[in-house]
XYZ file of C-alpha atoms in Angstrom:
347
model
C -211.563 143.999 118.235
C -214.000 140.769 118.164
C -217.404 141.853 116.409
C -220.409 139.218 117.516
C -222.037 137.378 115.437
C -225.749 137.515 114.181
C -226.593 134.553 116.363
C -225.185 136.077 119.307
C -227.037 139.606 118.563
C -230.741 137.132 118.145
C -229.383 135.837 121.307
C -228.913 139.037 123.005
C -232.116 140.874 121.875
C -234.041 137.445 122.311
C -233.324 137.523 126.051
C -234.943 140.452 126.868
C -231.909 142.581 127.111
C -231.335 146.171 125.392
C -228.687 148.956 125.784
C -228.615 152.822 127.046
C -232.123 154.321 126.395
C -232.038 157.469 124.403
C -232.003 160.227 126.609
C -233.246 164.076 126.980
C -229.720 165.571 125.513
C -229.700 163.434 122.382
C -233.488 164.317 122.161
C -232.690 168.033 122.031
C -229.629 167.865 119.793
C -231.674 165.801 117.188
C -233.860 168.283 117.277
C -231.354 170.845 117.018
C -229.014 169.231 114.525
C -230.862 167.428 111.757
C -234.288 168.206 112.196
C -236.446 166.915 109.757
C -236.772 169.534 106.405
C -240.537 170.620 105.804
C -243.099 168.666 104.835
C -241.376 165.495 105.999
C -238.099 163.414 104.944
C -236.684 160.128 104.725
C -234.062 158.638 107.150
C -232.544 155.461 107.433
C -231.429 154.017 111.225
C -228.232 151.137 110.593
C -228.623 148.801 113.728
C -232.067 150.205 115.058
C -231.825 147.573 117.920
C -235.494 147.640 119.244
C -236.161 150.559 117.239
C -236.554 153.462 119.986
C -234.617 156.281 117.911
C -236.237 154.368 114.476
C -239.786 155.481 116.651
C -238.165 158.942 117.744
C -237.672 160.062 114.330
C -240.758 159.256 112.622
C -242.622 161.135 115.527
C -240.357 164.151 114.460
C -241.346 164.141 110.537
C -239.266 161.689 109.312
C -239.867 158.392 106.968
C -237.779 155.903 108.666
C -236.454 152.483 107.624
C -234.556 151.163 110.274
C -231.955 148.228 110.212
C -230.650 145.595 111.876
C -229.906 142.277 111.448
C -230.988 140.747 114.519
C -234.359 138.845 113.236
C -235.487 138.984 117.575
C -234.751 142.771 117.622
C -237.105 143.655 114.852
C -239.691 141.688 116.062
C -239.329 143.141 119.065
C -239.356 146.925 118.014
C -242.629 146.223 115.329
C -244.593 145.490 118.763
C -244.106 148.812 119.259
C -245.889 151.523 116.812
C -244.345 155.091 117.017
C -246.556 157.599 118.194
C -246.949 159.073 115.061
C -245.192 158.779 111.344
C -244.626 155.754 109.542
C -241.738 152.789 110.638
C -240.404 150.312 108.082
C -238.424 147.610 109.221
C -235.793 145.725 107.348
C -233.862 143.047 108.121
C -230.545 143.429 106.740
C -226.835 142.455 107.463
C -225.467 146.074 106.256
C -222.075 144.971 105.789
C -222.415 141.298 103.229
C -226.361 141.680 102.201
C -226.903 143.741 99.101
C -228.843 147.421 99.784
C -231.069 147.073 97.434
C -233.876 146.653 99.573
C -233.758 150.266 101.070
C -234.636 153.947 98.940
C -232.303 155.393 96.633
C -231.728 158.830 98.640
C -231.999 159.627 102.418
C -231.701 163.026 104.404
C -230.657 161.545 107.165
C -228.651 158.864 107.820
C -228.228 157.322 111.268
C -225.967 154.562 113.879
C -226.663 154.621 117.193
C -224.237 152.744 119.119
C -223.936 150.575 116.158
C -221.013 152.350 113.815
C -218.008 150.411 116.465
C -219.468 146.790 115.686
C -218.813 147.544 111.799
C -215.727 145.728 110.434
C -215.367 147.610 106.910
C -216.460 150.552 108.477
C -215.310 153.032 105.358
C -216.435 150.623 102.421
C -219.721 150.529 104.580
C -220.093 154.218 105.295
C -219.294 154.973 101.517
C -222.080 152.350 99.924
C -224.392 154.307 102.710
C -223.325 157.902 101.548
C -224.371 156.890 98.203
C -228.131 156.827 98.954
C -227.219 160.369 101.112
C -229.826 163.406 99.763
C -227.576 166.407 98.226
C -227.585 168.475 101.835
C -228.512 165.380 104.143
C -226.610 164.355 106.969
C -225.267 161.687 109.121
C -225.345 161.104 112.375
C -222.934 158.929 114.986
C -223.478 158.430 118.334
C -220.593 156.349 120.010
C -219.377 155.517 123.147
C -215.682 156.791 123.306
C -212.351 154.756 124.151
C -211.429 156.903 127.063
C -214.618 156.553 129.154
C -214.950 152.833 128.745
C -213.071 149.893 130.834
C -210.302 148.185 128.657
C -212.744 145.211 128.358
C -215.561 147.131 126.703
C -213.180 149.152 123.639
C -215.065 146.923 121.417
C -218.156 149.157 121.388
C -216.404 152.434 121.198
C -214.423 154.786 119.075
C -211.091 156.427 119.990
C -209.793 159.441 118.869
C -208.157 158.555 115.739
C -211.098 156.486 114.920
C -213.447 159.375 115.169
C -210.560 161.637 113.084
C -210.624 159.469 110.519
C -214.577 159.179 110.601
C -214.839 162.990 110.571
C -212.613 163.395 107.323
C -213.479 164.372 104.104
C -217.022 166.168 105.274
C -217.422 169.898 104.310
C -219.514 170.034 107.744
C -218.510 168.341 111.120
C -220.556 169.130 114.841
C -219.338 167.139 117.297
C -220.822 167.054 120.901
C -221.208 165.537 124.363
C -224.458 163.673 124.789
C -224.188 162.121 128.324
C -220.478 160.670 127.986
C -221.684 159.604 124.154
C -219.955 161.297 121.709
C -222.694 162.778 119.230
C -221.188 163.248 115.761
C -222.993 165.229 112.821
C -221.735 164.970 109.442
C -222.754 167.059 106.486
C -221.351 167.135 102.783
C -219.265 165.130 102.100
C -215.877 165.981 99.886
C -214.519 163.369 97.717
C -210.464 164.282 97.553
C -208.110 162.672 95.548
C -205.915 160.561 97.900
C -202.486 161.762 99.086
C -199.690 159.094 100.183
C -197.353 159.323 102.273
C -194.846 157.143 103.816
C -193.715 156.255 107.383
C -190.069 158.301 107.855
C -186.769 157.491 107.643
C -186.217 153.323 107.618
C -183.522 151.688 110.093
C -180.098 151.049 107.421
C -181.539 147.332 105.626
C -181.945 146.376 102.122
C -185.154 147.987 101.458
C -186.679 144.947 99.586
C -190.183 143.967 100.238
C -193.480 142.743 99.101
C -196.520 144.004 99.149
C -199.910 141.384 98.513
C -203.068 142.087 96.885
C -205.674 139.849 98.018
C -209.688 140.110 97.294
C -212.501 138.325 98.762
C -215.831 136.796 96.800
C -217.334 139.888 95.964
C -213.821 141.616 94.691
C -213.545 143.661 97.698
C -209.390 144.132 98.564
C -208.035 143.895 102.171
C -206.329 147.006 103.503
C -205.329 147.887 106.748
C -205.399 150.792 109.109
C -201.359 151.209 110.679
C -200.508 152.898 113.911
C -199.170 155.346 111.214
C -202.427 156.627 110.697
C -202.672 155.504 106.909
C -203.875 152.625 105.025
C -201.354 149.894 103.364
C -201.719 146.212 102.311
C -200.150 143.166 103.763
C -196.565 142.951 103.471
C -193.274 143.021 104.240
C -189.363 142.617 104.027
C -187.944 139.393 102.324
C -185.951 137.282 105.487
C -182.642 136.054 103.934
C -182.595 133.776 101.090
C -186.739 133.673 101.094
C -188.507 134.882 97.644
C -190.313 137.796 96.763
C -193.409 135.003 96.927
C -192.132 133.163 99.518
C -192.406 136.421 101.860
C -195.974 137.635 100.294
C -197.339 134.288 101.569
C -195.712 134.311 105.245
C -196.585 138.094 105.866
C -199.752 137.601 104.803
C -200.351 135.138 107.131
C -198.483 136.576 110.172
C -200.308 140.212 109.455
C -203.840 139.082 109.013
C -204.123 135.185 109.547
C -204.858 134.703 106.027
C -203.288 131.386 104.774
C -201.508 130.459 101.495
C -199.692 128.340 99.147
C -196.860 130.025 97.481
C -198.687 128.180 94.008
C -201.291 130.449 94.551
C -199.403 133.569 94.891
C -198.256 135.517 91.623
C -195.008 137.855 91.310
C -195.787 140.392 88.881
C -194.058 143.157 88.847
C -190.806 144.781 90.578
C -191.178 148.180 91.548
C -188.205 150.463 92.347
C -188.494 153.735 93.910
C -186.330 155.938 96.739
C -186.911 156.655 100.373
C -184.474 158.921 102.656
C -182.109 158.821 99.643
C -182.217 155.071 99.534
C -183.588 152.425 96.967
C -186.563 150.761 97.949
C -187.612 147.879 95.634
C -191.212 146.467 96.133
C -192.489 142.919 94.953
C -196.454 143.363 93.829
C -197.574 139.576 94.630
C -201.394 138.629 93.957
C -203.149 135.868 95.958
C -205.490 134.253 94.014
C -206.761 131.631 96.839
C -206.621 131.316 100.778
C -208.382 130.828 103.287
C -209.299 132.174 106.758
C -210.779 135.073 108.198
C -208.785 138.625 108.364
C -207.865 139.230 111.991
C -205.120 141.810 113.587
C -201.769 139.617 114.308
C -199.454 142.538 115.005
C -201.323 144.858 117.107
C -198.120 147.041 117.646
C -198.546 147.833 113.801
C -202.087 147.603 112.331
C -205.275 148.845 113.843
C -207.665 146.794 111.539
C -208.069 145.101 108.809
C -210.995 145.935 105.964
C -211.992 144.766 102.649
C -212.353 147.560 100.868
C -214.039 148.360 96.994
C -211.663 149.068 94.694
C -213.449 151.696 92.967
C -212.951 153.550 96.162
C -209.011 153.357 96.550
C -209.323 157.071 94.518
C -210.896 159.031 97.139
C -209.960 158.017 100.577
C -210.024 160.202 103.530
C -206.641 159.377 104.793
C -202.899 158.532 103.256
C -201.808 155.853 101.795
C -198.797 153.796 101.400
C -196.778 155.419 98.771
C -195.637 151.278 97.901
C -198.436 150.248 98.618
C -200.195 152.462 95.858
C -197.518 151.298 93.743
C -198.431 148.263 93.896
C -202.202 148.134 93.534
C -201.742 150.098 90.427
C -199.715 147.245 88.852
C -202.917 145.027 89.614
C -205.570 147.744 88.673
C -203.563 150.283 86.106
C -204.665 153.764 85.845
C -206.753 153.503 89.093
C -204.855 155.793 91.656
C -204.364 159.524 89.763
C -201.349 161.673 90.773
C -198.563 158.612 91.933
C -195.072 159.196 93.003
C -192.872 158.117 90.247
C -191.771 154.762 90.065
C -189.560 152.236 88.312
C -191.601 149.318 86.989
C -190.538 146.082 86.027
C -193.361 143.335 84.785
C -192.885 139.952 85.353
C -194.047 137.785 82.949
């Protein structure tokens, strides 16, 4: 999936143009769902567009500070007073600007067709959920995969998207608004992690590497398999290449990130079992590249997204039992309850 950029969203919104009005059947389960508690609340709209369910809300008893990043959108919407309650807009790229600008708590928590154009859509959601009131909720409403031409999946969700968005909440009310699916969200359970692996490898000398790479801001790149679970860049060593020497070319051929094998660092080997078989894992850190993360081998990885480490504990779905191995090499201690593990640092 391509997400725009901000010039192209000022572009889009500058031109007059707009998306699918909210309608009578989102009006009622608003209503319905997460109305607002007495004597008023706060909510917080993540790409409010030209504001319409920003206005909605506050007419309904809510606070609202609604979001978007698109400088031509918000002027737009601020032409437009709701009819009653109060409207504060904030320009704000939700996914590299820091939050800091917005309240500490929210009940309510909203992205109207919004939530598919997010790249690090869990590291997002989880910086979000920590401004969430004890008892608030959050609501998505999505276009889904299925009822969209192949050309449009970029602004919708499929199925194992919207499993994996629904995880780890106590509550989750999912409904049909007009083709849209409407997604409510309500306490939110923060598990340990479980890993996992991926079955029973073809016969090969399970040797591999697995690369830890982090951005400016320390985030580390993970990605979403076919497998359903997340795992870093890697792969198996071709004949006669180094443990370093593979790090660098998978990382490029996974995610388009590029380089040098002098900036890549071998330091550990990691020795475990699968299907009765010795596995033994290379944890390589990247200390430079360059590029942009981008999906290479579609047949394997979903996504790519940077993800804080303080995070890695508590995710929703599996990880890669190497892959785990490996991260806790670079950040010791950090994942509780690992598979055991034969460890070898490299000086």
């Amino acid at each position: 999936m391509e997400y725009v950029t901000q010039d192209s969203w000022d572009a889009h919104y500058g031109e007059g143009r707009s998306f699918r009005p909210l309608d009578d059947t989102e009006h009622a389960l608003l209503r319905e769902l997460v109305p607002a508690p007495p004597g008023g609340g706060h909510a917080l709209d993540v790409g409010c567009g030209l504001g319409e369910l920003a206005r909605h809300l506050a007419a309904t008893g809510y606070t609202v500070d609604a979001v978007d990043y698109a400088a031509s959108a918000l002027s737009t919407a601020a032409q437009t007073p709701p009819a009653s309650g109060t409207v504060r807009y904030v320009q704000c790229d939700i996914e590299r600007d820091s939050l800091d600008g917005l309240n500490s708590s929210y009940d309510l928590i909203t992205l109207r067709l919004s939530y598919a154009f997010i790249g690090d859509r869990t590291r997002v959601l989880r910086r979000l959920l920590e401004r969430l009131s004890p008892g608030g909720a959050v609501v998505v409403i999505t276009p889904v995969a299925a009822a969209v031409p192949d050309d449009r999946r970029g602004i919708a969700l499929d199925e194992e998207e919207i499993t994996l968005l629904s995880a780890g909440w106590q509550t989750v009310e999912r409904r049909d608004a007009g083709g849209l699916a409407f997604l409510m969200l309500r306490d939110p359970v923060w598990e340990p992690v479980a890993y996992n692996g991926k079955g029973r490898p073809s016969p090969h000398a399970l040797t591999g590497a697995g690369v830890v790479v982090t951005n400016e801001a320390g985030h580390v790149l993970v990605g979403r398999s076919l497998r359903g679970m997340w795992e870093l860049p890697g792969g198996k060593n071709d004949g006669g290449e180094s443990f370093v020497e593979a790090a660098v070319r998978e990382l490029e051929e996974e995610t388009g990130l590029r380089a040098e094998a002098a900036d890549a660092r071998l330091l550990a080997i990691l020795m475990d079992a699968v299907h009765g078989m010795p596995r033994v894992t290379a944890a390589v850190r990247v200390v430079d590249f360059c590029g942009e993360p981008a999906v290479r081998e579609p047949d394997l990885i979903r996504r790519w997204e940077w993800h804080d480490v303080a995070d890695l504990p508590t995710l929703a779905a599996e990880l890669f039992t190497p892959s785990a191995h490996v991260l806790d090499v670079v950040w010791p201690g950090l994942l509780p309850g690992l598979p055991p593990v034969h460890r070898y640092p490299v000086s």
